[in-house]
Amino acid sequence: MKRTTSDEMFGRAKQVIPGGVNSPVRACRSVGCDPLFIRKGQGACIYDVDGNEFIDFVCSWGPMILGHAHPSVTSAIQMTGQEGTSFGAPTPAEIELAAMVVDAVPSIEKVRFVNSGTEATMSAVRLARGYTKRNIVVKFDGCYHGHADSFLVKAGSGLLTLGIPGSPGVPEDIVRNTLSLPYNDLVAFESILREKADEIACVIVEPVAGNMGCVAPAPGFLEGIRRITRELGIILIFDEVITGFRLAYGGAQQRYGIIPDLTCLGKIIGGGLPVGAYGGKREIMDCIAPDGPVYQAGTLSGNPLAMAAGIATLKELQVANVYERLEQKGMMFAEGLEQLIRSTGISAQLNRVGSLMTLFFAAGPVYDFDTAMRADTVKYAQHYRQMLEDGIYLAPSQFEVAFLSLAHSEEHIDKALKMTESSFKKLTD
Ligand code: HOZ
């Protein structure tokens, strides 16, 4: 694979951007290579600046559920852009996208748009604290809710990839109010919640964890969290930045039939443009300024281009059988991978929920942070580099998910399986 131009660009990027990247995982350090610079995407494929083509299983970390450069999305962006790109004032598109989100997501009666998933979770927690007048936030080990101070305790994603336990710059005083508990352990959860109920503002959870690799909720886990938080008057926040409009049109909460008090969204609702949102019960949302005292604001919030791309994306997702098609693609890929695990005897586990999945190079089942940590990251790095060489673009970390889009065809999945087989053979030689 030729990579002279990417390497040259990375050299220049490192002079002017910390680590040469605008988000740490992209530096590809944990997989032992340098990043490729992407020139364009089309459907299920991306093309780098050296002219290499890859089948893309990162999908911009989730937003590109329709594939790259989908005509409805690109034309909505072009048409909107011709009329101006930002006004810092209300526009009609905000109401249209808000109404679509309210119709789709069972827990959302009102929604506020922001610019990223990080802003959404940060704002939702402030709202929960303002509403309950309590301070403690409960999260789960290995879940990642963006990079706001309160969440950088045993967090997933880039912190796991780079082995950063917490971050300098986050005051002790802030993380003192964050409790991180084991994912999928309802017994530990119930005992801590009952002990500290009077101080806990909210519990935030990825209903399907996607930032320590894909980890599904154990049967009864989400139900238990909902039951206990409701009983104790603690706000339950679902971070559906990854799962929203992906695991079902109404997100994981629709798929599992559990209604949180607040929900955070991002990624898909912006169709690949920067966006986030948080929403929930009217009574709680009405505490946000200007109706209530909880402050949150943003110059680019509800940006017209992002709204247009989001509306176009959600309209495509309303087409019949879209989620069944995604499920089938996910199943086909997963069955193929499981078959390869059996036939090659490689020590690996496949976790999948819908169109999200992770191949863990681990000997035993992965159901929480500790079991995810047992995965062989050196083996993942070898596999990653081999797949890249063979035209398959995977997440550059063991602790992320692979995303499928509607643009991935049987041929794309077949090719990815063939390349996986060849990589496994090299790994077991
Ligand atoms: N934190 C993201 C993955 N869970 C990575 C974002 C990026 O590098 O774009």
Short mmCIF file of C-alpha atoms and ligand atoms in Angstrom, two decimals:
data_model
loop_
_atom_site.label_atom_id
_atom_site.label_comp_id
_atom_site.label_asym_id
_atom_site.label_seq_id
_atom_site.Cartn_x
_atom_site.Cartn_y
_atom_site.Cartn_z
CA MET A 1 0.00 0.00 0.00
CA LYS A 2 1.39 3.37 -1.01
CA ARG A 3 1.29 5.95 1.77
CA THR A 4 3.87 8.59 0.90
CA THR A 5 1.41 11.50 0.78
CA SER A 6 -0.30 10.52 4.06
CA ASP A 7 3.09 10.22 5.75
CA GLU A 8 4.19 13.57 4.42
CA MET A 9 0.92 15.18 5.57
CA PHE A 10 1.20 13.62 9.01
CA GLY A 11 4.66 15.12 9.34
CA ARG A 12 3.24 18.57 8.53
CA ALA A 13 0.19 18.05 10.78
CA LYS A 14 2.41 17.24 13.76
CA GLN A 15 4.07 20.64 13.40
CA VAL A 16 0.80 22.51 13.86
CA ILE A 17 -1.70 20.15 15.57
CA PRO A 18 -0.98 18.31 18.86
CA GLY A 19 -0.11 14.73 17.92
CA GLY A 20 -1.03 15.63 14.35
CA VAL A 21 -4.69 14.84 15.02
CA ASN A 22 -7.83 16.53 16.31
CA SER A 23 -8.95 13.51 18.36
CA PRO A 24 -6.43 11.13 19.99
CA VAL A 25 -7.59 7.70 18.77
CA ARG A 26 -7.06 8.85 15.18
CA ALA A 27 -3.31 8.97 15.75
CA CYS A 28 -3.43 5.12 15.53
CA ARG A 29 -0.74 4.76 18.18
CA SER A 30 -2.24 1.70 19.83
CA VAL A 31 -2.17 -0.16 16.51
CA GLY A 32 1.40 0.83 15.79
CA CYS A 33 1.09 2.88 12.64
CA ASP A 34 0.47 6.43 11.48
CA PRO A 35 -2.91 7.69 10.31
CA LEU A 36 -4.02 7.88 6.70
CA PHE A 37 -5.37 11.18 5.43
CA ILE A 38 -8.74 10.74 3.79
CA ARG A 39 -9.57 12.55 0.56
CA LYS A 40 -13.16 11.43 -0.02
CA GLY A 41 -15.84 8.89 0.75
CA GLN A 42 -18.52 7.33 -1.43
CA GLY A 43 -21.07 4.82 -0.16
CA ALA A 44 -19.32 2.17 1.94
CA CYS A 45 -15.83 3.17 0.81
CA ILE A 46 -13.26 5.83 1.61
CA TYR A 47 -10.22 6.91 -0.43
CA ASP A 48 -7.01 8.29 0.99
CA VAL A 49 -4.72 10.95 -0.40
CA ASP A 50 -2.46 8.28 -1.95
CA GLY A 51 -5.37 6.86 -3.96
CA ASN A 52 -5.93 3.74 -1.80
CA GLU A 53 -9.52 2.50 -1.50
CA PHE A 54 -10.90 0.98 1.71
CA ILE A 55 -14.19 -0.56 2.79
CA ASP A 56 -14.99 1.63 5.76
CA PHE A 57 -16.18 0.07 9.02
CA VAL A 58 -15.60 3.24 11.05
CA CYS A 59 -18.25 5.33 9.28
CA SER A 60 -16.95 8.48 10.99
CA TRP A 61 -17.51 6.68 14.32
CA GLY A 62 -21.22 6.27 13.64
CA PRO A 63 -22.89 9.17 11.85
CA MET A 64 -22.60 7.77 8.31
CA ILE A 65 -25.42 5.23 8.62
CA LEU A 66 -26.45 5.92 5.03
CA GLY A 67 -22.88 5.63 3.76
CA HIS A 68 -20.66 8.48 2.59
CA ALA A 69 -21.83 11.34 0.38
CA HIS A 70 -25.43 10.14 0.26
CA PRO A 71 -27.14 12.24 -2.44
CA SER A 72 -30.08 13.34 -0.22
CA VAL A 73 -27.70 14.56 2.46
CA THR A 74 -25.20 16.28 0.19
CA SER A 75 -27.92 18.07 -1.78
CA ALA A 76 -29.64 19.22 1.46
CA ILE A 77 -26.31 20.65 2.64
CA GLN A 78 -25.63 22.34 -0.71
CA MET A 79 -29.07 23.90 -0.98
CA THR A 80 -29.05 25.13 2.60
CA GLY A 81 -25.51 26.49 2.34
CA GLN A 82 -26.46 28.69 -0.59
CA GLU A 83 -28.74 30.63 1.70
CA GLY A 84 -26.23 31.21 4.49
CA THR A 85 -24.53 28.96 6.99
CA SER A 86 -25.25 30.44 10.42
CA PHE A 87 -27.40 33.20 11.84
CA GLY A 88 -27.27 32.76 15.61
CA ALA A 89 -31.06 33.05 15.49
CA PRO A 90 -33.89 30.51 15.23
CA THR A 91 -34.48 28.91 11.81
CA PRO A 92 -37.38 26.73 10.56
CA ALA A 93 -35.18 23.64 10.20
CA GLU A 94 -34.63 23.47 13.96
CA ILE A 95 -38.33 22.95 14.56
CA GLU A 96 -38.54 20.31 11.85
CA LEU A 97 -35.63 18.26 13.22
CA ALA A 98 -36.80 18.74 16.84
CA ALA A 99 -40.27 17.48 15.90
CA MET A 100 -38.75 14.44 14.14
CA VAL A 101 -36.66 13.64 17.23
CA VAL A 102 -39.64 14.07 19.58
CA ASP A 103 -41.74 11.78 17.36
CA ALA A 104 -39.02 9.16 17.15
CA VAL A 105 -37.46 8.85 20.61
CA PRO A 106 -39.87 7.52 23.27
CA SER A 107 -38.40 9.48 26.20
CA ILE A 108 -38.13 12.86 24.47
CA GLU A 109 -40.91 15.41 24.83
CA LYS A 110 -38.65 18.42 24.27
CA VAL A 111 -35.14 18.59 22.83
CA ARG A 112 -32.31 21.15 22.82
CA PHE A 113 -29.67 21.04 20.04
CA VAL A 114 -25.98 21.54 20.81
CA ASN A 115 -22.82 20.93 18.77
CA SER A 116 -21.44 17.58 19.90
CA GLY A 117 -22.15 14.51 21.99
CA THR A 118 -19.80 15.89 24.66
CA GLU A 119 -21.88 19.05 24.92
CA ALA A 120 -25.06 16.98 25.10
CA THR A 121 -23.92 14.80 28.02
CA MET A 122 -22.33 17.72 29.85
CA SER A 123 -25.52 19.75 29.55
CA ALA A 124 -27.78 16.83 30.51
CA VAL A 125 -25.79 16.30 33.71
CA ARG A 126 -25.95 19.99 34.58
CA LEU A 127 -29.69 19.84 34.04
CA ALA A 128 -30.05 16.74 36.22
CA ARG A 129 -28.04 18.42 38.99
CA GLY A 130 -30.06 21.62 38.70
CA TYR A 131 -33.35 19.74 38.75
CA THR A 132 -32.56 17.43 41.66
CA LYS A 133 -30.31 19.88 43.55
CA ARG A 134 -27.87 17.02 44.15
CA ASN A 135 -24.29 16.66 42.94
CA ILE A 136 -23.22 13.06 42.43
CA VAL A 137 -23.15 11.54 38.96
CA VAL A 138 -23.07 7.76 38.63
CA LYS A 139 -21.51 6.29 35.50
CA PHE A 140 -20.17 2.86 34.54
CA ASP A 141 -16.57 1.69 34.08
CA GLY A 142 -15.58 1.68 30.42
CA CYS A 143 -18.51 3.84 29.31
CA TYR A 144 -17.50 7.07 27.61
CA HIS A 145 -19.68 10.15 27.62
CA GLY A 146 -17.39 12.63 25.93
CA HIS A 147 -14.55 14.55 27.48
CA ALA A 148 -16.27 16.85 29.99
CA ASP A 149 -14.49 16.87 33.38
CA SER A 150 -17.11 14.89 35.32
CA PHE A 151 -16.88 11.90 32.99
CA LEU A 152 -13.14 11.31 32.90
CA VAL A 153 -13.18 8.60 35.54
CA LYS A 154 -12.56 5.03 34.34
CA ALA A 155 -13.75 6.20 30.94
CA GLY A 156 -13.64 4.26 27.67
CA SER A 157 -12.67 5.25 24.12
CA GLY A 158 -9.41 7.22 23.76
CA LEU A 159 -8.59 6.96 27.47
CA LEU A 160 -8.68 3.18 27.24
CA THR A 161 -6.84 3.14 23.95
CA LEU A 162 -4.01 5.23 25.34
CA GLY A 163 -4.16 3.72 28.84
CA ILE A 164 -4.93 7.07 30.51
CA PRO A 165 -6.68 6.36 33.85
CA GLY A 166 -7.96 9.92 34.28
CA SER A 167 -6.81 13.24 32.95
CA PRO A 168 -4.56 15.91 34.39
CA GLY A 169 -6.47 19.16 34.36
CA VAL A 170 -9.57 17.60 35.90
CA PRO A 171 -9.80 18.90 39.49
CA GLU A 172 -10.15 16.35 42.28
CA ASP A 173 -13.11 18.37 43.52
CA ILE A 174 -15.02 17.61 40.35
CA VAL A 175 -14.34 13.88 40.08
CA ARG A 176 -15.14 13.48 43.77
CA ASN A 177 -18.74 13.83 42.62
CA THR A 178 -18.44 11.06 40.02
CA LEU A 179 -18.94 7.42 40.97
CA SER A 180 -17.99 4.80 38.41
CA LEU A 181 -19.51 1.34 38.88
CA PRO A 182 -19.05 -1.96 37.05
CA TYR A 183 -21.20 -2.28 33.92
CA ASN A 184 -23.72 -5.13 34.01
CA ASP A 185 -23.44 -5.54 37.80
CA LEU A 186 -26.87 -4.75 39.19
CA VAL A 187 -26.02 -5.92 42.71
CA ALA A 188 -23.17 -3.42 43.13
CA PHE A 189 -25.32 -0.74 41.53
CA GLU A 190 -28.28 -1.26 43.85
CA SER A 191 -26.20 -1.24 47.00
CA ILE A 192 -24.34 2.02 46.13
CA LEU A 193 -27.49 3.73 44.94
CA ARG A 194 -29.38 2.92 48.12
CA GLU A 195 -26.44 4.02 50.26
CA LYS A 196 -25.99 7.41 48.56
CA ALA A 197 -29.46 8.07 47.18
CA ASP A 198 -29.83 11.50 48.79
CA GLU A 199 -26.71 12.80 47.08
CA ILE A 200 -27.09 11.29 43.60
CA ALA A 201 -28.42 13.55 40.86
CA CYS A 202 -28.30 11.10 37.98
CA VAL A 203 -27.13 7.84 36.51
CA ILE A 204 -25.75 8.03 32.99
CA VAL A 205 -25.30 4.90 30.90
CA GLU A 206 -24.62 3.81 27.34
CA PRO A 207 -27.55 1.37 26.97
CA VAL A 208 -25.26 -0.65 24.74
CA ALA A 209 -21.68 0.16 25.63
CA GLY A 210 -19.74 1.20 22.55
CA ASN A 211 -16.57 2.72 23.92
CA MET A 212 -14.90 -0.32 25.51
CA GLY A 213 -15.79 -2.19 22.35
CA CYS A 214 -19.37 -3.39 21.93
CA VAL A 215 -20.80 -4.71 25.20
CA ALA A 216 -24.50 -5.54 25.36
CA PRO A 217 -26.52 -4.95 28.52
CA ALA A 218 -27.09 -8.22 30.37
CA PRO A 219 -30.73 -9.31 30.56
CA GLY A 220 -32.40 -7.28 33.32
CA PHE A 221 -29.55 -4.75 33.70
CA LEU A 222 -31.26 -1.77 32.07
CA GLU A 223 -34.61 -2.76 33.58
CA GLY A 224 -32.98 -2.88 37.02
CA ILE A 225 -31.32 0.51 36.62
CA ARG A 226 -34.66 2.00 35.55
CA ARG A 227 -36.55 0.42 38.46
CA ILE A 228 -34.07 1.53 41.11
CA THR A 229 -33.54 5.10 39.83
CA ARG A 230 -37.29 5.61 39.57
CA GLU A 231 -37.84 4.33 43.09
CA LEU A 232 -35.11 6.60 44.50
CA GLY A 233 -36.03 9.72 42.50
CA ILE A 234 -32.72 9.75 40.61
CA ILE A 235 -32.62 10.90 37.00
CA LEU A 236 -31.72 8.23 34.47
CA ILE A 237 -29.85 9.48 31.41
CA PHE A 238 -29.34 7.26 28.37
CA ASP A 239 -26.31 8.30 26.36
CA GLU A 240 -27.56 7.33 22.91
CA VAL A 241 -24.96 9.31 20.99
CA ILE A 242 -23.92 6.05 19.31
CA THR A 243 -27.11 3.98 19.60
CA GLY A 244 -29.68 6.69 18.79
CA PHE A 245 -31.32 6.14 15.38
CA ARG A 246 -28.94 3.19 14.92
CA LEU A 247 -30.28 0.26 16.94
CA ALA A 248 -33.83 1.28 16.02
CA TYR A 249 -35.37 4.51 14.75
CA GLY A 250 -36.20 5.29 18.39
CA GLY A 251 -32.75 4.12 19.55
CA ALA A 252 -31.77 1.54 22.15
CA GLN A 253 -34.63 2.67 24.40
CA GLN A 254 -37.11 1.57 21.74
CA ARG A 255 -35.23 -1.67 21.08
CA TYR A 256 -35.15 -2.61 24.79
CA GLY A 257 -38.43 -0.96 25.78
CA ILE A 258 -36.93 1.15 28.60
CA ILE A 259 -37.70 4.83 28.94
CA PRO A 260 -35.06 7.01 30.62
CA ASP A 261 -35.75 10.52 31.94
CA LEU A 262 -33.23 12.22 29.67
CA THR A 263 -31.53 11.12 26.46
CA CYS A 264 -28.35 12.39 24.78
CA LEU A 265 -27.98 12.20 21.03
CA GLY A 266 -25.38 13.13 18.41
CA LYS A 267 -23.74 11.55 15.36
CA ILE A 268 -26.63 10.31 13.13
CA ILE A 269 -28.94 13.25 13.88
CA GLY A 270 -26.38 15.54 12.23
CA GLY A 271 -25.88 13.39 9.12
CA GLY A 272 -22.10 13.79 9.45
CA LEU A 273 -22.09 17.44 10.49
CA PRO A 274 -21.21 18.51 14.05
CA VAL A 275 -24.30 18.17 16.23
CA GLY A 276 -25.56 16.92 19.57
CA ALA A 277 -28.86 17.07 21.40
CA TYR A 278 -30.35 16.32 24.78
CA GLY A 279 -33.99 15.88 25.52
CA GLY A 280 -36.50 14.27 27.78
CA LYS A 281 -39.47 14.86 29.99
CA ARG A 282 -41.09 18.27 29.53
CA GLU A 283 -41.03 18.97 33.26
CA ILE A 284 -37.25 18.49 33.41
CA MET A 285 -36.47 20.22 30.09
CA ASP A 286 -38.44 23.28 31.20
CA CYS A 287 -35.73 23.95 33.80
CA ILE A 288 -33.35 25.03 31.00
CA ALA A 289 -32.83 28.75 30.37
CA PRO A 290 -34.69 30.84 29.31
CA ASP A 291 -37.70 28.96 30.79
CA GLY A 292 -35.74 27.89 33.86
CA PRO A 293 -32.51 28.67 35.69
CA VAL A 294 -30.19 25.96 34.29
CA TYR A 295 -27.92 27.75 31.83
CA GLN A 296 -26.73 26.34 28.52
CA ALA A 297 -26.11 28.19 25.24
CA GLY A 298 -24.21 28.06 21.94
CA THR A 299 -23.53 30.30 18.92
CA LEU A 300 -23.68 27.42 16.44
CA SER A 301 -26.39 25.39 18.21
CA GLY A 302 -29.15 24.39 15.79
CA ASN A 303 -26.85 25.26 12.91
CA PRO A 304 -28.82 25.27 9.63
CA LEU A 305 -26.40 23.00 7.74
CA ALA A 306 -26.37 20.42 10.53
CA MET A 307 -30.17 20.57 10.81
CA ALA A 308 -30.56 20.07 7.05
CA ALA A 309 -28.18 17.10 7.01
CA GLY A 310 -29.95 15.60 10.03
CA ILE A 311 -33.42 15.99 8.54
CA ALA A 312 -32.29 14.43 5.24
CA THR A 313 -30.70 11.50 7.10
CA LEU A 314 -33.71 10.82 9.33
CA LYS A 315 -36.04 10.93 6.29
CA GLU A 316 -33.98 8.19 4.66
CA LEU A 317 -34.20 6.18 7.89
CA GLN A 318 -38.00 6.33 7.78
CA VAL A 319 -38.04 4.17 4.65
CA ALA A 320 -39.58 0.74 5.26
CA ASN A 321 -37.32 -2.11 6.42
CA VAL A 322 -34.22 0.03 6.89
CA TYR A 323 -33.50 -1.38 10.34
CA GLU A 324 -34.27 -4.94 9.26
CA ARG A 325 -31.72 -4.48 6.47
CA LEU A 326 -29.11 -3.19 8.91
CA GLU A 327 -29.83 -6.11 11.23
CA GLN A 328 -29.39 -8.59 8.37
CA LYS A 329 -26.09 -7.05 7.36
CA GLY A 330 -24.93 -7.18 10.98
CA MET A 331 -26.01 -10.80 11.29
CA MET A 332 -24.34 -11.82 8.04
CA PHE A 333 -21.03 -10.22 9.06
CA ALA A 334 -21.21 -11.65 12.59
CA GLU A 335 -22.06 -15.18 11.44
CA GLY A 336 -19.17 -15.09 9.00
CA LEU A 337 -16.77 -13.92 11.71
CA GLU A 338 -17.99 -16.53 14.19
CA GLN A 339 -17.51 -19.21 11.59
CA LEU A 340 -13.93 -18.00 11.04
CA ILE A 341 -13.25 -18.01 14.78
CA ARG A 342 -14.38 -21.64 14.91
CA SER A 343 -12.56 -22.80 11.81
CA THR A 344 -9.23 -21.11 12.58
CA GLY A 345 -9.36 -21.76 16.33
CA ILE A 346 -8.25 -18.20 17.01
CA SER A 347 -8.84 -16.95 20.53
CA ALA A 348 -11.50 -14.31 19.90
CA GLN A 349 -15.04 -13.31 20.85
CA LEU A 350 -17.57 -11.49 18.76
CA ASN A 351 -19.96 -9.09 20.48
CA ARG A 352 -22.75 -7.64 18.35
CA VAL A 353 -25.92 -5.64 18.76
CA GLY A 354 -27.56 -4.77 15.42
CA SER A 355 -25.11 -2.92 13.21
CA LEU A 356 -22.54 -2.44 16.00
CA MET A 357 -19.93 -5.07 16.74
CA THR A 358 -16.48 -5.74 18.16
CA LEU A 359 -14.15 -8.64 17.57
CA PHE A 360 -12.28 -8.99 20.86
CA PHE A 361 -9.05 -10.98 20.82
CA ALA A 362 -9.98 -12.43 24.20
CA ALA A 363 -10.23 -16.01 25.46
CA GLY A 364 -13.44 -15.55 27.47
CA PRO A 365 -16.70 -13.64 27.11
CA VAL A 366 -16.55 -9.85 27.31
CA TYR A 367 -19.35 -8.33 29.38
CA ASP A 368 -17.74 -5.42 31.25
CA PHE A 369 -14.61 -3.28 31.59
CA ASP A 370 -12.47 -5.93 33.33
CA THR A 371 -13.25 -8.62 30.80
CA ALA A 372 -12.67 -6.17 27.91
CA MET A 373 -9.26 -5.37 29.41
CA ARG A 374 -8.26 -9.03 29.02
CA ALA A 375 -8.24 -8.65 25.23
CA ASP A 376 -4.90 -9.01 23.48
CA THR A 377 -4.27 -5.53 22.10
CA VAL A 378 -1.03 -6.59 20.41
CA LYS A 379 -2.96 -9.13 18.37
CA TYR A 380 -5.62 -6.55 17.55
CA ALA A 381 -2.90 -4.19 16.31
CA GLN A 382 -1.47 -6.90 14.02
CA HIS A 383 -4.95 -7.68 12.72
CA TYR A 384 -5.69 -3.98 12.17
CA ARG A 385 -2.52 -3.43 10.13
CA GLN A 386 -3.11 -6.55 8.05
CA MET A 387 -6.72 -5.57 7.31
CA LEU A 388 -5.67 -2.05 6.35
CA GLU A 389 -3.09 -3.44 3.98
CA ASP A 390 -5.90 -5.53 2.42
CA GLY A 391 -8.27 -2.57 1.96
CA ILE A 392 -10.40 -2.87 5.10
CA TYR A 393 -10.61 0.19 7.34
CA LEU A 394 -11.29 -0.78 10.98
CA ALA A 395 -11.25 1.33 14.14
CA PRO A 396 -7.63 1.88 15.20
CA SER A 397 -8.27 0.50 18.69
CA GLN A 398 -9.46 -2.78 20.21
CA PHE A 399 -11.85 -0.80 22.41
CA GLU A 400 -14.12 0.68 19.75
CA VAL A 401 -16.94 -0.74 17.64
CA ALA A 402 -17.23 -1.54 13.96
CA PHE A 403 -20.14 0.29 12.33
CA LEU A 404 -22.15 -0.97 9.38
CA SER A 405 -24.06 1.33 7.09
CA LEU A 406 -26.90 0.82 4.64
CA ALA A 407 -24.32 1.22 1.88
CA HIS A 408 -22.43 -1.94 2.90
CA SER A 409 -23.40 -4.65 0.42
CA GLU A 410 -23.02 -8.43 0.61
CA GLU A 411 -19.94 -8.04 -1.59
CA HIS A 412 -18.35 -5.60 0.87
CA ILE A 413 -19.04 -7.95 3.77
CA ASP A 414 -17.77 -10.97 1.80
CA LYS A 415 -14.55 -9.17 0.98
CA ALA A 416 -14.10 -8.14 4.63
CA LEU A 417 -14.62 -11.78 5.69
CA LYS A 418 -12.08 -13.06 3.15
CA MET A 419 -9.52 -10.57 4.39
CA THR A 420 -10.30 -11.48 8.01
CA GLU A 421 -9.70 -15.15 7.19
CA SER A 422 -6.35 -14.34 5.67
CA SER A 423 -5.42 -12.14 8.66
CA PHE A 424 -6.46 -14.86 11.15
CA LYS A 425 -4.31 -17.40 9.31
CA LYS A 426 -1.29 -15.12 9.61
CA LEU A 427 -2.04 -14.52 13.30
CA THR A 428 -2.25 -18.23 14.09
CA ASP A 429 0.84 -19.22 12.01
N1 HOZ B 1 -14.08 9.07 20.74
C1 HOZ B 1 -14.37 8.59 19.43
C2 HOZ B 1 -14.57 7.14 19.41
N2 HOZ B 1 -15.42 6.59 20.38
C3 HOZ B 1 -13.31 8.96 18.46
C4 HOZ B 1 -13.64 10.20 17.79
C5 HOZ B 1 -12.72 10.56 16.65
O1 HOZ B 1 -11.53 10.35 16.72
O2 HOZ B 1 -13.22 11.09 15.67
#
